[in-house]
Amino acid sequence: MNERQRARRPGGRSARVAADVHQAVTDLINERGYGNFTVGEVAARAGVADSSIYRRWGNLETLLTDVALTRLNARSPMPDTGSLAGDLRAYAANVAREITGPDGLALLRLSVALSHTGQRGLQARDDLLAERARQLQSMLDRARKRGEHAPDAFDVLDHVMAPMYVRVLFGMGPLTPDYVDGLVDRLL
């Protein structure tokens, strides 16, 4: 290990830069909507050079995907309650809190917008969905190892996540605990 590798610390400057850039992206999406800002504007808002963003993320779509995944993973981790029903209820409740929170609508709009930005955007969207499906699959595999019958990961997305996303995107009513639990109950 060289001196430079040893000097990096989790939570050091690199983590602060990433957090500042992520917050700048979220703020710009909230203010202007997706597609109405550039890497340069993100850099200026975050107080970093454009080249720092390009060096770390390569392009805007990759940065946006990283923002979405980081937020989802940090705020909606895969729970392990000991039962599939408990895991799905806890996970769905976490997602409901995330998407109805201060940056939730921006995160949803970002995820939808990635589908309409050409090949890079489609790849970013596919990466986002694949990572979420992989995480859900780990929860479902754990349930199967316990001997529980578990649905397919895409059934969870279709029957639990999608209805919540649609409600939030179109302002169709609150995501009450009873509503969220009902989605899980109908799936199982």
XYZ file of C-alpha atoms in Angstrom:
188
model
C 0.000 0.000 0.000
C 1.475 3.359 -0.944
C 1.478 6.507 1.192
C -1.414 8.086 -0.722
C -3.669 5.058 -0.221
C -2.845 5.032 3.492
C -3.678 8.727 3.792
C -7.266 8.305 2.518
C -9.769 8.119 5.301
C -13.440 7.273 5.130
C -15.244 10.478 5.891
C -12.293 12.578 4.748
C -12.186 15.174 1.993
C -13.336 12.721 -0.678
C -16.477 11.885 1.288
C -17.179 15.582 1.906
C -16.813 16.363 -1.796
C -19.158 13.502 -2.722
C -21.704 14.666 -0.134
C -21.494 18.264 -1.371
C -21.885 17.199 -5.003
C -24.811 14.919 -4.143
C -26.528 17.715 -2.241
C -25.943 20.128 -5.125
C -27.576 17.669 -7.539
C -30.557 17.176 -5.229
C -30.991 20.924 -4.724
C -30.802 21.602 -8.468
C -33.374 18.898 -9.234
C -35.689 20.348 -6.580
C -35.253 23.875 -7.969
C -35.150 23.289 -11.720
C -36.111 19.720 -12.451
C -34.039 17.116 -14.188
C -32.220 18.114 -17.352
C -32.163 21.804 -16.531
C -28.617 22.016 -15.219
C -25.088 21.088 -16.227
C -22.080 19.480 -14.605
C -20.609 22.985 -14.381
C -23.579 24.211 -12.369
C -23.368 21.196 -10.063
C -19.641 21.864 -9.583
C -20.205 25.555 -8.851
C -22.964 24.767 -6.349
C -20.788 22.136 -4.642
C -17.673 24.324 -4.648
C -15.550 21.908 -6.688
C -13.980 21.955 -10.137
C -15.851 20.448 -13.109
C -12.851 18.201 -13.643
C -13.360 16.683 -10.186
C -16.859 15.590 -11.161
C -15.771 14.242 -14.547
C -12.812 12.412 -12.990
C -14.955 10.743 -10.322
C -18.225 10.123 -12.195
C -17.386 10.506 -15.887
C -20.684 12.106 -16.939
C -23.866 13.618 -15.566
C -25.954 10.448 -15.938
C -23.468 8.391 -13.921
C -23.425 11.080 -11.238
C -27.221 11.147 -11.124
C -27.374 7.360 -10.812
C -24.845 7.489 -7.984
C -26.923 10.129 -6.206
C -30.087 8.035 -6.522
C -28.429 4.784 -5.391
C -26.586 6.421 -2.512
C -29.785 7.992 -1.219
C -31.760 4.785 -1.600
C -29.119 2.662 0.069
C -28.522 5.074 2.937
C -32.158 5.771 3.680
C -33.817 2.519 2.645
C -31.424 -0.284 3.582
C -32.482 -3.912 3.293
C -33.861 -4.886 6.717
C -33.430 -8.269 8.380
C -36.275 -8.775 10.845
C -36.270 -12.572 10.744
C -39.309 -12.969 8.474
C -40.087 -12.016 4.900
C -43.301 -10.248 5.885
C -41.422 -8.219 8.497
C -38.577 -7.467 6.089
C -40.938 -6.319 3.330
C -43.028 -4.191 5.698
C -39.927 -2.543 7.154
C -38.414 -2.006 3.709
C -41.652 -0.584 2.266
C -42.053 1.726 5.284
C -38.471 2.978 4.802
C -39.078 3.619 1.100
C -42.367 5.390 1.888
C -40.559 7.684 4.356
C -37.782 8.336 1.838
C -39.992 9.211 -1.114
C -42.286 11.431 0.929
C -39.380 13.197 2.656
C -37.860 16.524 1.642
C -35.871 15.187 -1.336
C -38.089 12.206 -2.134
C -39.960 13.669 -5.074
C -36.690 14.887 -6.603
C -35.250 11.393 -6.279
C -38.281 9.851 -7.973
C -38.225 12.431 -10.755
C -34.531 11.748 -11.253
C -35.139 8.013 -11.559
C -37.908 8.562 -14.118
C -35.925 11.165 -16.044
C -32.954 8.855 -16.474
C -35.167 6.763 -18.758
C -35.501 9.612 -21.248
C -31.953 10.824 -21.746
C -30.575 8.658 -24.517
C -28.292 5.654 -24.237
C -26.337 6.903 -21.210
C -29.562 7.640 -19.373
C -30.990 4.235 -20.211
C -27.811 2.590 -18.943
C -27.981 4.683 -15.773
C -31.616 3.702 -15.258
C -30.807 0.034 -15.892
C -27.936 0.220 -13.380
C -30.249 1.764 -10.790
C -32.930 -0.885 -11.306
C -30.408 -3.731 -11.369
C -28.856 -2.625 -8.077
C -32.264 -2.327 -6.408
C -33.326 -5.728 -7.784
C -30.049 -7.255 -6.527
C -30.673 -5.856 -3.058
C -34.260 -7.085 -3.013
C -33.082 -10.466 -4.260
C -30.735 -10.773 -1.288
C -33.717 -10.254 1.046
C -35.798 -12.781 -0.865
C -32.973 -15.348 -0.963
C -32.550 -14.989 2.800
C -36.282 -15.717 3.229
C -36.048 -18.803 0.997
C -33.139 -20.095 3.088
C -35.429 -19.815 6.132
C -37.974 -21.955 4.258
C -40.383 -19.139 3.408
C -42.113 -18.804 0.049
C -40.783 -15.601 -1.517
C -41.997 -13.745 -4.614
C -39.764 -12.598 -7.456
C -37.876 -9.309 -6.949
C -39.752 -7.712 -9.832
C -43.064 -8.710 -8.223
C -41.997 -6.675 -5.183
C -41.188 -3.747 -7.460
C -44.480 -4.103 -9.355
C -46.811 -4.698 -6.411
C -45.230 -2.743 -3.571
C -42.816 -0.108 -4.861
C -44.556 1.001 -8.077
C -47.901 1.878 -6.438
C -46.098 4.011 -3.866
C -44.052 5.755 -6.560
C -47.158 6.491 -8.626
C -49.000 7.914 -5.615
C -46.127 10.273 -4.832
C -45.380 11.276 -8.432
C -49.012 12.117 -9.151
C -49.986 13.426 -5.695
C -52.634 10.730 -5.292
C -52.775 10.625 -1.524
C -50.623 9.836 1.456
C -48.603 6.691 2.001
C -50.156 5.726 5.320
C -48.775 2.761 7.248
C -52.027 0.859 6.590
C -51.757 1.491 2.836
C -48.083 0.408 2.722
C -48.699 -2.701 4.837
C -51.693 -3.530 2.615
C -49.456 -3.544 -0.459
C -47.166 -6.071 1.229
C -50.113 -8.170 2.422
C -51.576 -8.357 -1.095
C -48.204 -9.407 -2.505
C -47.756 -12.173 0.055
